[in-house]
Short mmCIF file of C-alpha atoms (C1' of nucleotides) in Angstrom, two decimals:
data_model
loop_
_atom_site.label_atom_id
_atom_site.label_comp_id
_atom_site.label_asym_id
_atom_site.label_seq_id
_atom_site.Cartn_x
_atom_site.Cartn_y
_atom_site.Cartn_z
CA MET E 4 -17.28 -4.82 -14.87
CA ASN E 5 -14.90 -3.32 -12.11
CA LYS E 6 -17.93 -2.92 -9.78
CA ALA E 7 -17.54 -1.91 -6.23
CA GLU E 8 -17.57 -4.68 -3.87
CA ILE E 9 -19.56 -4.75 -0.49
CA LEU E 10 -19.80 -7.15 2.04
CA VAL E 11 -23.21 -7.16 4.07
CA ILE E 12 -23.13 -8.73 7.39
CA ASP E 13 -26.55 -9.23 8.96
CA ASP E 14 -28.41 -12.19 10.36
CA GLU E 15 -31.90 -11.00 9.33
CA PRO E 16 -32.80 -12.83 5.39
CA GLN E 17 -35.11 -9.97 4.53
CA ILE E 18 -32.66 -6.97 5.15
CA ARG E 19 -29.97 -8.66 3.23
CA LYS E 20 -32.53 -9.29 0.38
CA LEU E 21 -33.12 -5.39 0.59
CA LEU E 22 -29.61 -4.24 0.56
CA GLU E 23 -28.69 -7.07 -2.12
CA ILE E 24 -31.33 -5.27 -4.39
CA ILE E 25 -30.81 -1.90 -3.52
CA LEU E 26 -27.14 -2.40 -3.97
CA GLU E 27 -27.06 -4.34 -7.09
CA SER E 28 -29.44 -2.02 -8.57
CA ASN E 29 -26.90 0.86 -8.03
CA ASP E 30 -24.07 -1.29 -9.55
CA TYR E 31 -22.34 -2.61 -6.39
CA LYS E 32 -21.23 -6.35 -6.58
CA VAL E 33 -22.87 -7.56 -3.09
CA TRP E 34 -21.15 -10.30 -0.68
CA GLN E 35 -23.77 -11.63 2.03
CA ALA E 36 -22.86 -13.14 5.19
CA GLU E 37 -25.31 -14.30 7.73
CA THR E 38 -23.23 -14.44 10.92
CA GLY E 39 -20.26 -12.39 11.89
CA LYS E 40 -17.55 -15.06 11.93
CA GLU E 41 -18.64 -15.95 8.00
CA GLY E 42 -18.07 -12.13 7.54
CA LEU E 43 -15.08 -12.14 8.99
CA ILE E 44 -13.79 -15.07 7.01
CA MET E 45 -15.23 -13.62 3.48
CA ALA E 46 -13.83 -10.14 4.51
CA ALA E 47 -10.19 -11.79 4.78
CA ASN E 48 -10.55 -13.77 1.80
CA HIS E 49 -11.89 -11.25 -0.43
CA PRO E 50 -11.16 -7.66 1.16
CA PRO E 51 -14.31 -5.64 -0.12
CA GLU E 52 -14.50 -1.84 -0.93
CA LEU E 53 -17.07 -1.11 2.11
CA ILE E 54 -18.45 -3.62 4.83
CA LEU E 55 -22.10 -3.08 6.04
CA LEU E 56 -22.06 -4.56 9.26
CA ASP E 57 -25.30 -5.11 11.62
CA ILE E 58 -24.42 -4.34 15.18
CA GLY E 59 -27.06 -7.04 16.69
CA LEU E 60 -25.60 -10.20 15.27
CA PRO E 61 -26.57 -13.41 17.03
CA ASP E 62 -23.07 -15.44 17.45
CA ARG E 63 -20.79 -12.27 18.68
CA SER E 64 -21.70 -8.81 19.12
CA GLY E 65 -21.02 -6.67 16.14
CA HIS E 66 -18.70 -4.52 18.54
CA GLU E 67 -16.43 -7.58 18.62
CA ILE E 68 -16.47 -8.45 14.90
CA LEU E 69 -15.78 -4.65 14.22
CA LYS E 70 -12.76 -4.76 16.32
CA ASP E 71 -11.37 -7.80 14.84
CA LEU E 72 -12.17 -6.27 11.32
CA ARG E 73 -10.41 -3.17 12.50
CA THR E 74 -6.94 -4.96 13.59
CA TRP E 75 -6.27 -5.31 9.72
CA TYR E 76 -9.24 -3.79 7.64
CA ASN E 77 -8.62 -0.31 6.74
CA LYS E 78 -11.48 0.70 4.16
CA SER E 79 -14.81 1.81 5.47
CA ILE E 80 -17.48 0.02 7.58
CA ILE E 81 -20.74 1.28 7.79
CA ILE E 82 -22.85 0.01 10.98
CA LEU E 83 -26.42 -0.67 10.56
CA SER E 84 -28.42 -1.09 13.78
CA VAL E 85 -31.84 -0.90 15.25
CA GLN E 86 -30.38 0.61 18.28
CA ASN E 87 -30.20 4.03 18.48
CA SER E 88 -28.58 4.73 21.88
CA GLU E 89 -26.09 7.49 21.99
CA GLU E 90 -23.66 4.84 24.04
CA ASP E 91 -23.95 2.44 21.14
CA ILE E 92 -23.30 4.84 18.38
CA VAL E 93 -20.28 6.55 20.35
CA ARG E 94 -18.72 2.73 20.92
CA ALA E 95 -18.85 1.86 17.48
CA LEU E 96 -17.35 5.16 16.10
CA ASP E 97 -14.63 4.76 18.74
CA THR E 98 -13.95 1.09 17.68
CA GLY E 99 -13.54 2.42 14.18
CA ALA E 100 -16.68 2.47 12.23
CA THR E 101 -16.77 4.73 9.73
CA ASP E 102 -20.26 5.65 9.75
CA TYR E 103 -23.68 4.62 11.82
CA LEU E 104 -26.79 3.92 10.60
CA THR E 105 -29.99 3.43 12.49
CA LYS E 106 -32.90 0.98 11.02
CA PRO E 107 -34.95 1.55 9.32
CA PHE E 108 -32.59 3.43 7.09
CA ARG E 109 -33.50 5.59 4.25
CA THR E 110 -32.23 4.12 0.91
CA ASN E 111 -30.88 7.22 -0.88
CA GLU E 112 -29.24 8.30 2.40
CA LEU E 113 -27.67 5.02 2.80
CA LEU E 114 -26.32 5.17 -1.21
CA ALA E 115 -25.47 8.75 -0.40
CA ARG E 116 -23.20 7.51 2.69
CA ILE E 117 -21.93 4.50 0.65
CA ARG E 118 -20.88 6.85 -2.08
CA SER E 119 -18.99 9.33 0.50
CA CYS E 120 -17.44 6.19 2.16
CA ILE E 121 -15.96 4.88 -1.09
CA ARG E 122 -15.28 8.19 -2.15
CA LYS E 123 -12.82 8.58 1.15
CA ASN E 124 -11.38 5.07 0.41
CA ASN E 125 -10.12 5.99 -2.76
CA THR E 126 -8.74 9.34 -2.32
CA ASP E 127 -6.09 9.41 0.10
CA ASP E 128 -5.01 12.59 -1.86
CA SER E 129 -8.55 13.99 -2.46
CA LYS E 130 -8.15 13.01 -6.02
CA SER E 131 -10.20 10.39 -8.26
CA ILE E 132 -8.30 10.83 -11.09
CA PHE E 133 -4.55 9.77 -11.25
CA ILE E 134 -2.77 10.34 -14.24
CA PHE E 135 0.78 8.77 -14.72
CA ASP E 136 2.17 9.72 -18.07
CA GLU E 137 -0.22 8.12 -20.64
CA LEU E 138 -1.91 6.11 -17.96
CA GLN E 139 -5.33 7.27 -16.50
CA ILE E 140 -6.76 5.96 -13.64
CA ASP E 141 -10.46 7.26 -12.70
CA PHE E 142 -11.39 5.76 -9.31
CA LEU E 143 -14.83 6.98 -9.45
CA SER E 144 -15.78 5.60 -12.69
CA ARG E 145 -13.46 2.72 -12.23
CA ILE E 146 -11.94 3.43 -15.48
CA VAL E 147 -8.35 2.83 -16.75
CA LYS E 148 -7.11 4.51 -19.90
CA LYS E 149 -3.70 4.28 -21.64
CA ASN E 150 -3.54 6.89 -24.14
CA GLU E 151 -7.18 7.55 -24.30
CA THR E 152 -8.16 4.02 -24.97
CA ILE E 153 -10.01 2.17 -22.46
CA LEU E 154 -8.19 -0.64 -20.72
CA LYS E 155 -10.20 -3.93 -20.13
CA LEU E 156 -9.07 -5.06 -16.60
CA THR E 157 -10.04 -7.97 -14.51
CA SER E 158 -11.15 -6.78 -11.05
CA THR E 159 -8.19 -8.27 -9.41
CA GLU E 160 -6.17 -6.49 -11.94
CA TYR E 161 -7.94 -2.98 -11.23
CA ASN E 162 -7.45 -3.46 -7.29
CA LEU E 163 -4.07 -4.38 -7.97
CA LEU E 164 -3.44 -1.16 -9.93
CA GLY E 165 -5.28 1.12 -7.71
CA LEU E 166 -3.13 -0.28 -4.79
CA PHE E 167 -0.24 0.62 -6.80
CA ALA E 168 -1.29 4.16 -7.86
CA ARG E 169 -2.25 5.30 -4.33
CA ASN E 170 1.10 4.44 -3.31
CA GLU E 171 3.00 5.84 -6.12
CA GLY E 172 6.90 5.68 -5.23
CA ARG E 173 6.49 3.76 -2.51
CA VAL E 174 7.97 0.22 -2.49
CA LEU E 175 5.12 -2.13 -1.51
CA THR E 176 6.14 -5.49 -0.08
CA HIS E 177 4.77 -8.92 -1.50
CA GLN E 178 3.06 -9.35 1.95
CA PHE E 179 1.41 -6.16 2.20
CA ILE E 180 -0.10 -6.33 -1.61
CA LEU E 181 -1.07 -9.66 -1.03
CA LYS E 182 -2.90 -8.79 2.04
CA GLU E 183 -4.47 -5.84 0.42
CA ILE E 184 -5.80 -7.33 -2.36
CA TRP E 185 -6.25 -11.11 -1.43
CA GLY E 186 -6.51 -10.80 2.21
CA VAL E 187 -4.97 -12.19 5.06
CA GLY E 188 -3.89 -15.90 4.69
CA TYR E 189 -2.60 -15.23 1.42
CA GLN E 190 0.77 -13.33 2.34
CA THR E 191 2.84 -16.20 1.26
CA GLU E 192 1.00 -16.89 -2.37
CA THR E 193 3.70 -14.63 -4.24
CA GLN E 194 3.42 -16.54 -7.50
CA TYR E 195 -0.16 -14.88 -7.76
CA LEU E 196 1.10 -11.67 -7.32
CA ARG E 197 4.07 -12.42 -10.30
CA VAL E 198 1.03 -13.75 -12.50
CA PHE E 199 -1.09 -10.63 -11.83
CA VAL E 200 1.80 -8.15 -12.26
CA GLY E 201 2.80 -9.82 -15.40
CA THR E 202 -0.59 -9.48 -17.20
CA LEU E 203 -0.95 -5.84 -15.48
CA ARG E 204 2.56 -5.08 -17.07
CA LYS E 205 1.35 -6.66 -20.64
CA LYS E 206 -1.74 -4.27 -20.50
CA ILE E 207 -0.35 -0.90 -19.05
CA GLU E 208 3.26 -0.66 -19.83
CA ASP E 209 4.74 0.07 -23.50
CA ASN E 210 7.39 -2.52 -23.27
CA PRO E 211 6.39 -5.24 -20.84
CA ASN E 212 10.21 -6.63 -21.04
CA ASP E 213 11.09 -3.01 -19.75
CA PRO E 214 8.68 -1.70 -17.49
CA LYS E 215 8.52 1.85 -16.70
CA HIS E 216 5.56 1.75 -14.25
CA ILE E 217 5.72 -1.37 -12.38
CA ILE E 218 9.35 -1.79 -11.01
CA THR E 219 10.51 -4.82 -9.28
CA GLU E 220 12.49 -4.31 -6.51
CA SER E 221 14.06 -7.91 -5.99
CA GLY E 222 13.49 -9.84 -2.65
CA VAL E 223 11.22 -7.45 -1.25
CA GLY E 224 8.37 -6.31 -3.47
CA TYR E 225 7.13 -3.80 -6.35
CA ARG E 226 7.14 0.09 -6.94
CA PHE E 227 4.93 1.89 -8.95
CA ASN E 228 5.91 5.12 -10.93
CA MET Z 26 1.16 19.92 23.14
CA ASN Z 27 -0.82 21.05 19.94
CA LYS Z 28 -4.41 20.90 20.10
CA ALA Z 29 -6.63 20.02 17.10
CA GLU Z 30 -8.07 22.98 15.54
CA ILE Z 31 -11.80 23.30 14.71
CA LEU Z 32 -14.01 25.71 12.76
CA VAL Z 33 -17.67 26.33 13.55
CA ILE Z 34 -19.51 28.20 11.19
CA ASP Z 35 -23.06 28.53 12.12
CA ASP Z 36 -25.01 31.98 12.43
CA GLU Z 37 -26.52 31.06 15.62
CA PRO Z 38 -24.78 32.52 18.68
CA GLN Z 39 -26.17 30.22 21.34
CA ILE Z 40 -25.34 27.29 19.18
CA ARG Z 41 -21.83 28.66 18.64
CA LYS Z 42 -21.26 28.87 22.42
CA LEU Z 43 -22.58 25.74 23.08
CA LEU Z 44 -20.16 24.05 20.40
CA GLU Z 45 -17.21 26.37 22.04
CA ILE Z 46 -17.70 24.84 25.43
CA ILE Z 47 -18.34 21.27 24.25
CA LEU Z 48 -15.39 21.35 22.10
CA GLU Z 49 -12.83 23.32 24.33
CA SER Z 50 -13.71 21.30 27.38
CA ASN Z 51 -12.60 18.26 25.16
CA ASP Z 52 -9.48 19.86 24.40
CA TYR Z 53 -9.92 21.39 21.05
CA LYS Z 54 -9.12 24.79 19.79
CA VAL Z 55 -12.18 26.47 18.43
CA TRP Z 56 -12.40 29.14 15.57
CA GLN Z 57 -15.77 30.67 15.16
CA ALA Z 58 -17.49 32.22 11.90
CA GLU Z 59 -20.87 33.56 12.10
CA THR Z 60 -21.23 33.74 8.13
CA GLY Z 61 -20.33 31.54 5.54
CA LYS Z 62 -18.16 33.87 3.92
CA GLU Z 63 -16.35 34.82 7.03
CA GLY Z 64 -15.83 30.62 7.56
CA LEU Z 65 -14.53 30.42 3.79
CA ILE Z 66 -11.88 33.30 4.73
CA MET Z 67 -10.89 31.71 8.04
CA ALA Z 68 -10.65 28.06 6.57
CA ALA Z 69 -8.22 29.78 3.83
CA ASN Z 70 -6.33 31.87 6.06
CA HIS Z 71 -5.75 28.94 8.56
CA PRO Z 72 -6.76 25.46 7.53
CA PRO Z 73 -8.21 23.71 10.63
CA GLU Z 74 -8.30 20.11 11.19
CA LEU Z 75 -11.72 20.03 10.83
CA ILE Z 76 -15.16 22.04 9.96
CA LEU Z 77 -18.39 22.30 11.51
CA LEU Z 78 -20.67 23.65 9.02
CA ASP Z 79 -24.30 24.98 9.69
CA ILE Z 80 -26.12 24.04 6.43
CA GLY Z 81 -28.89 27.01 7.07
CA LEU Z 82 -26.61 30.02 6.65
CA PRO Z 83 -28.10 33.37 5.96
CA ASP Z 84 -26.03 34.74 3.49
CA ARG Z 85 -25.13 31.67 1.13
CA SER Z 86 -26.61 28.16 1.35
CA GLY Z 87 -24.39 26.16 3.36
CA HIS Z 88 -24.41 23.74 0.08
CA GLU Z 89 -22.65 26.58 -1.57
CA ILE Z 90 -20.18 27.06 1.01
CA LEU Z 91 -19.58 23.46 1.25
CA LYS Z 92 -18.86 23.14 -2.66
CA ASP Z 93 -16.63 26.15 -2.18
CA LEU Z 94 -14.68 24.40 0.62
CA ARG Z 95 -14.47 21.28 -1.31
CA THR Z 96 -12.65 22.66 -3.97
CA TRP Z 97 -9.29 22.84 -2.08
CA TYR Z 98 -10.17 21.74 1.68
CA ASN Z 99 -9.53 18.28 1.71
CA LYS Z 100 -10.08 17.30 5.51
CA SER Z 101 -13.17 16.62 7.08
CA ILE Z 102 -16.28 18.35 7.23
CA ILE Z 103 -19.37 17.55 9.10
CA ILE Z 104 -22.59 19.26 8.61
CA LEU Z 105 -24.89 20.33 11.29
CA SER Z 106 -28.41 21.22 10.35
CA VAL Z 107 -32.18 21.35 11.68
CA GLN Z 108 -32.99 19.87 8.40
CA ASN Z 109 -33.77 16.22 8.53
CA SER Z 110 -34.79 15.57 4.71
CA GLU Z 111 -33.26 12.86 3.00
CA GLU Z 112 -32.66 15.21 -0.07
CA ASP Z 113 -30.68 17.40 2.19
CA ILE Z 114 -28.46 14.68 3.25
CA VAL Z 115 -27.96 13.31 0.28
CA ARG Z 116 -27.01 16.21 -1.39
CA ALA Z 117 -24.35 17.29 1.24
CA LEU Z 118 -22.88 13.95 1.13
CA ASP Z 119 -22.74 13.87 -2.68
CA THR Z 120 -20.94 17.52 -2.51
CA GLY Z 121 -18.11 16.10 0.08
CA ALA Z 122 -19.63 16.32 3.05
CA THR Z 123 -17.72 13.68 5.37
CA ASP Z 124 -20.64 13.64 7.91
CA TYR Z 125 -24.26 14.89 8.41
CA LEU Z 126 -25.88 15.31 11.81
CA THR Z 127 -29.14 16.83 12.77
CA LYS Z 128 -29.93 19.24 15.59
CA PRO Z 129 -30.49 18.84 18.35
CA PHE Z 130 -27.51 16.62 18.19
CA ARG Z 131 -26.27 14.50 21.19
CA THR Z 132 -23.04 15.72 22.44
CA ASN Z 133 -21.20 12.58 22.87
CA GLU Z 134 -21.99 11.39 19.57
CA LEU Z 135 -21.13 14.45 18.08
CA LEU Z 136 -17.77 14.35 20.03
CA ALA Z 137 -17.25 10.67 18.75
CA ARG Z 138 -17.72 11.70 15.11
CA ILE Z 139 -15.42 14.26 15.37
CA ARG Z 140 -12.87 11.89 16.56
CA SER Z 141 -13.55 9.40 13.83
CA CYS Z 142 -13.02 12.27 11.21
CA ILE Z 143 -9.81 13.33 12.79
CA ARG Z 144 -8.32 10.02 13.26
CA LYS Z 145 -8.79 9.51 9.40
CA ASN Z 146 -7.35 12.54 9.01
CA ASN Z 147 -4.07 11.62 10.50
CA THR Z 148 -3.48 8.04 9.16
CA ASP Z 149 -1.16 9.53 6.38
CA ASP Z 150 2.08 8.37 7.34
CA SER Z 151 4.49 10.99 8.39
CA LYS Z 152 7.29 10.48 6.54
CA SER Z 153 10.90 9.47 7.72
CA ILE Z 154 13.48 11.02 5.42
CA PHE Z 155 16.93 10.97 6.19
CA ILE Z 156 19.14 13.59 4.37
CA PHE Z 157 22.86 13.34 4.06
CA ASP Z 158 23.98 16.00 1.43
CA GLU Z 159 22.90 14.83 -1.65
CA LEU Z 160 21.70 11.43 -0.36
CA GLN Z 161 18.27 11.25 0.50
CA ILE Z 162 16.70 7.81 2.16
CA ASP Z 163 13.18 7.45 2.76
CA PHE Z 164 13.08 4.48 5.34
CA LEU Z 165 8.92 4.95 4.81
CA SER Z 166 9.01 4.24 0.95
CA ARG Z 167 11.96 2.39 1.06
CA ILE Z 168 13.53 4.65 -1.40
CA VAL Z 169 17.24 5.92 -1.84
CA LYS Z 170 17.88 8.80 -4.05
CA LYS Z 171 20.96 10.55 -5.15
CA ASN Z 172 20.52 14.07 -6.48
CA GLU Z 173 16.85 13.25 -6.78
CA THR Z 174 17.67 9.99 -8.87
CA ILE Z 175 16.56 6.97 -7.62
CA LEU Z 176 19.08 4.51 -6.91
CA LYS Z 177 18.62 0.73 -7.57
CA LEU Z 178 19.77 -1.10 -4.44
CA THR Z 179 19.54 -4.77 -3.77
CA SER Z 180 18.04 -5.67 -0.41
CA THR Z 181 21.25 -6.47 1.29
CA GLU Z 182 22.85 -3.07 0.22
CA TYR Z 183 19.57 -1.22 1.23
CA ASN Z 184 19.78 -2.67 4.65
CA LEU Z 185 23.50 -2.36 5.19
CA LEU Z 186 23.06 1.56 4.09
CA GLY Z 187 20.19 1.81 6.23
CA LEU Z 188 22.33 0.62 9.36
CA PHE Z 189 24.80 3.13 8.45
CA ALA Z 190 22.75 5.90 8.12
CA ARG Z 191 20.89 5.15 11.43
CA ASN Z 192 24.25 5.56 13.11
CA GLU Z 193 25.92 8.31 11.30
CA GLY Z 194 28.90 9.42 12.73
CA ARG Z 195 29.53 6.06 14.80
CA VAL Z 196 32.32 3.49 14.04
CA LEU Z 197 30.25 0.59 13.37
CA THR Z 198 32.84 -2.74 13.71
CA HIS Z 199 32.77 -5.64 11.20
CA GLN Z 200 31.54 -8.00 13.76
CA PHE Z 201 28.50 -5.76 14.26
CA ILE Z 202 27.74 -4.96 11.05
CA LEU Z 203 27.69 -8.58 10.04
CA LYS Z 204 25.98 -9.72 13.14
CA GLU Z 205 23.00 -6.95 12.02
CA ILE Z 206 22.95 -7.51 8.61
CA TRP Z 207 23.69 -11.26 7.72
CA GLY Z 208 22.57 -12.80 11.51
CA VAL Z 209 24.77 -14.32 14.11
CA GLY Z 210 26.99 -16.57 12.78
CA TYR Z 211 28.38 -14.59 10.05
CA GLN Z 212 30.40 -12.39 12.24
CA THR Z 213 33.74 -13.80 10.41
CA GLU Z 214 32.54 -13.41 7.01
CA THR Z 215 34.46 -9.69 6.64
CA GLN Z 216 34.60 -10.54 3.04
CA TYR Z 217 31.12 -10.13 2.48
CA LEU Z 218 31.34 -6.83 4.10
CA ARG Z 219 34.21 -5.50 2.02
CA VAL Z 220 32.26 -6.71 -1.51
CA PHE Z 221 28.83 -5.05 -0.38
CA VAL Z 222 30.55 -1.93 0.86
CA GLY Z 223 32.47 -1.98 -2.73
CA THR Z 224 29.15 -2.33 -4.56
CA LEU Z 225 27.40 0.43 -2.08
CA ARG Z 226 30.22 2.80 -2.57
CA LYS Z 227 29.89 2.70 -6.21
CA LYS Z 228 26.29 3.40 -6.06
CA ILE Z 229 26.07 5.93 -3.48
CA GLU Z 230 29.55 8.16 -3.77
CA ASP Z 231 30.58 10.40 -6.39
CA ASN Z 232 33.86 9.12 -6.54
CA PRO Z 233 34.10 5.75 -5.00
CA ASN Z 234 37.77 5.67 -4.95
CA ASP Z 235 37.57 8.33 -2.58
CA PRO Z 236 34.65 7.89 -0.61
CA LYS Z 237 32.87 10.68 1.48
CA HIS Z 238 30.26 8.65 3.12
CA ILE Z 239 31.26 5.22 3.92
CA ILE Z 240 34.63 5.55 5.51
CA THR Z 241 36.88 2.86 6.37
CA GLU Z 242 38.35 2.43 9.69
CA SER Z 243 41.16 0.16 8.95
CA GLY Z 244 41.52 -2.63 11.40
CA VAL Z 245 38.11 -1.49 13.30
CA GLY Z 246 35.31 -1.36 10.64
CA TYR Z 247 33.30 1.62 8.97
CA ARG Z 248 31.65 4.93 9.63
CA PHE Z 249 29.00 6.56 7.73
CA ASN Z 250 28.92 10.28 7.37
"C1'" DT V 5 -28.23 -28.93 -19.18
"C1'" DA V 6 -24.49 -28.17 -22.06
"C1'" DA V 7 -21.64 -25.52 -24.40
"C1'" DC V 8 -19.33 -21.17 -23.48
"C1'" DC V 9 -16.35 -17.60 -22.00
"C1'" DT V 10 -14.04 -15.04 -18.38
"C1'" DT V 11 -10.95 -15.01 -14.43
"C1'" DC V 12 -8.42 -17.21 -11.21
"C1'" DT V 13 -5.34 -20.57 -9.52
"C1'" DT V 14 -1.35 -23.73 -10.08
"C1'" DT V 15 2.55 -26.11 -12.23
"C1'" DA V 16 6.51 -25.94 -14.66
"C1'" DT V 17 10.24 -23.71 -16.83
"C1'" DA V 18 12.87 -19.94 -18.50
"C1'" DA V 19 15.14 -15.51 -17.52
"C1'" DT V 20 17.03 -12.63 -14.48
"C1'" DT V 21 19.02 -10.99 -10.30
"C1'" DT V 22 21.47 -11.34 -6.03
"C1'" DC V 23 24.61 -13.76 -3.54
"C1'" DT V 24 28.98 -16.22 -2.17
"C1'" DT V 25 33.22 -17.41 -3.27
"C1'" DT V 26 37.83 -17.32 -5.17
"C1'" DA V 27 41.66 -14.87 -7.05
"C1'" DT V 28 44.41 -10.55 -7.59
"C1'" DA V 29 45.29 -5.96 -6.71
"C1'" DT V 30 45.76 -2.06 -3.79
"C1'" DT V 31 46.24 0.39 0.37
"C1'" DT V 32 47.46 0.88 5.21
"C1'" DT V 33 50.13 0.06 9.39
"C1'" DC V 34 54.11 -0.48 11.94
"C1'" DG C 7 59.60 -2.59 2.85
"C1'" DA C 8 56.76 -6.59 4.58
"C1'" DA C 9 52.83 -8.21 6.65
"C1'" DA C 10 48.12 -7.23 7.30
"C1'" DA C 11 43.93 -5.33 6.00
"C1'" DT C 12 41.15 -3.79 2.30
"C1'" DA C 13 39.45 -3.15 -2.02
"C1'" DT C 14 38.06 -4.74 -6.80
"C1'" DA C 15 36.66 -7.99 -10.42
"C1'" DA C 16 34.33 -11.57 -12.09
"C1'" DA C 17 32.89 -16.45 -12.05
"C1'" DG C 18 29.93 -19.56 -10.24
"C1'" DA C 19 25.76 -20.92 -7.14
"C1'" DA C 20 21.43 -19.78 -5.30
"C1'" DA C 21 17.65 -17.56 -4.91
"C1'" DT C 22 14.07 -14.79 -6.86
"C1'" DT C 23 11.04 -13.18 -10.67
"C1'" DA C 24 8.66 -13.84 -15.30
"C1'" DT C 25 6.12 -15.91 -18.68
"C1'" DA C 26 3.36 -19.55 -20.64
"C1'" DA C 27 0.16 -22.67 -20.26
"C1'" DA C 28 -3.12 -26.06 -18.35
"C1'" DG C 29 -6.58 -26.97 -15.18
"C1'" DA C 30 -10.62 -25.35 -12.15
"C1'" DA C 31 -14.13 -22.36 -10.85
"C1'" DG C 32 -17.57 -19.63 -11.60
"C1'" DG C 33 -20.91 -17.22 -14.51
"C1'" DT C 34 -23.51 -16.63 -19.16
"C1'" DT C 35 -26.00 -17.89 -22.83
"C1'" DA C 36 -28.64 -20.65 -26.27
#
DNA sequence: TAACCTTCTTTATAATTTCTTTATATTTTC
DNA sequence: GAAAATATAAAGAAATTATAAAGAAGGTTA
């Protein structure tokens, strides 16, 4: 449970299959999109931890997809490409690519770069373990403990708690949270959020009726302590 | 204007000179270290925005220097190496390298990767905190503290306080405040304002009967100190 | 394939918080 | 001191949030 999710956007079925095998055997959950358009929709509906993007897509140039993604998606995007031209690399990196690998890539290098990117996503403070009193969140192993007992969280619950933890002390608006966890297009579904905050509180709070960690800021959003 | 500072740790003088020329002509301030030990000291004394580290250093393996740096340095470290072995790359990335480039590197690609890394460093939002004696307003986190204690404000109260704070020392008319907070069409509802000024004073003033922050300007409006 | 389980989505309703309004007290201004 | 303006308290209305639970979707197992 709580596998990190990776979205692969590539038009070649063999590459997708290869990546699926590699990634799943390394304990990632893999989503696949065949076209840039499909990829954009999937990313928006379900923001992954990392995106592997083929720059040579048939429908729109991968560069355009990258630009589109970067208008709202702020986690890592690794570019895969048969192109090895300096111009292409510079362009991709300047559009916001996190990394650029040329095909054929080396499996272990790809995995190491993925690990590095995911680490970066989660360590805005270069920390991988967050401790809030009796609560302990380990972003590397994706394990949450309360008083040394491992909590069973669904992946949405985990993502939500992670977002809260990385923004400790800050009021997060409903819209922001919905966008980050469910994707653009879900910004009005505040009831989702209420339900999930409810289940999270039941799991992490000593007294869910008088929460100490997830504080309601009525009319605005929530704040995590 | 402040140039971003880059520390180059490399034992080859030619490479250092080359990097110096490239980087300075691209408006970076360059620091140079010849050995790993020297690099560690320089980085500690004057933490740069980014470190370029040669992995094949004579005194200690670059991997060890990297590991050492990562115990406290959390900005970007780009590895430069003549080595192109997968094992080496994986090891460096897993020890916390931000990126890995093989020598000879392509100038523009290096610059693009540097830009990408520095961009990432600077994404943590610079804080915008207003302080009025014992009162502290953080507009980014949307949090108001009085003597380090977080105040619980409704969103209207927060908006009103924010308006006051941004117009410190200025007399704001009832009409202006009502228009800003409640919108046009509410300019005559001065009673709203009285009620909310009342609740705000109860929360932020030491003695609400003798307010020091929100001053009544009878017949005109209010002024915030 | 069916039965089962988990998780997510949706609906209904209860509880709480915030806002608006009214009444009355207090202060300021002239 | 009287009129005007401001402050406070509190009740009712409205909006927002919380909770429970049913239905739907997806995956797993026998």
